[in-house]
Coordinates of C-alpha atoms in Angstrom, one line a residue:
M1 CA 0.0 0.0 0.0
S2 CA 1.4 3.4 -0.9
M3 CA 1.8 6.1 1.7
L4 CA -0.9 8.2 0.0
A5 CA -3.3 5.2 0.0
A6 CA -2.5 4.6 3.6
L7 CA -3.2 8.2 4.6
T8 CA -6.5 8.3 2.8
S9 CA -7.8 4.8 3.8
N10 CA -9.7 4.1 7.0
T11 CA -7.5 1.0 7.7
P12 CA -4.6 1.7 10.1
M13 CA -1.3 0.8 8.7
E14 CA 1.5 -0.5 10.9
P15 CA 4.8 1.1 10.1
T16 CA 7.6 -1.3 9.2
Q17 CA 10.8 -1.1 11.3
D18 CA 12.7 0.3 8.3
A19 CA 10.0 2.9 7.6
L20 CA 10.1 4.0 11.3
D21 CA 13.9 4.4 11.1
S22 CA 13.6 6.4 7.9
H23 CA 11.0 8.7 9.4
L24 CA 13.1 9.3 12.5
E25 CA 16.2 10.1 10.4
A26 CA 14.2 12.4 8.2
A27 CA 12.7 14.2 11.2
L28 CA 16.2 14.5 12.7
E29 CA 17.4 16.2 9.5
A30 CA 14.4 18.5 9.4
A31 CA 14.5 19.4 13.1
D32 CA 15.1 23.1 13.8
D33 CA 15.9 23.1 17.5
D34 CA 18.3 21.3 19.8
T35 CA 15.6 19.8 22.0
T36 CA 13.9 18.1 19.1
R37 CA 17.2 16.9 17.7
Y38 CA 18.1 15.5 21.2
H39 CA 14.9 13.5 21.5
L40 CA 15.1 12.2 18.0
R41 CA 18.7 11.1 18.5
Q42 CA 17.6 9.3 21.7
A43 CA 14.8 7.5 19.8
L44 CA 17.3 6.4 17.1
Q45 CA 19.7 5.2 19.7
L46 CA 17.0 3.2 21.4
R47 CA 16.1 1.7 18.0
I48 CA 19.7 0.7 17.4
A49 CA 20.0 -0.9 20.9
E50 CA 16.7 -2.8 20.3
K51 CA 17.9 -4.2 17.0
E52 CA 21.2 -5.2 18.6
T53 CA 19.4 -7.0 21.4
D54 CA 17.1 -8.8 18.9
S55 CA 20.1 -9.9 16.8
D56 CA 21.9 -11.2 19.9
R57 CA 18.9 -13.3 20.9
I58 CA 18.7 -14.8 17.4
S59 CA 22.4 -15.6 17.2
V60 CA 22.4 -17.5 20.6

């Protein structure tokens, strides 16, 4: 489903993990104040830590 279709449909669309990362990165680039950048960087760091934890569980 395209983003436009998702925005105009009544069915909620769950974001994929990659899409969420992309949106966080885009928001970080577009952020215009330090507080917003700080919180977006924190969110990205949490996502990285979550991915590393998931990959550690899989490899064990």
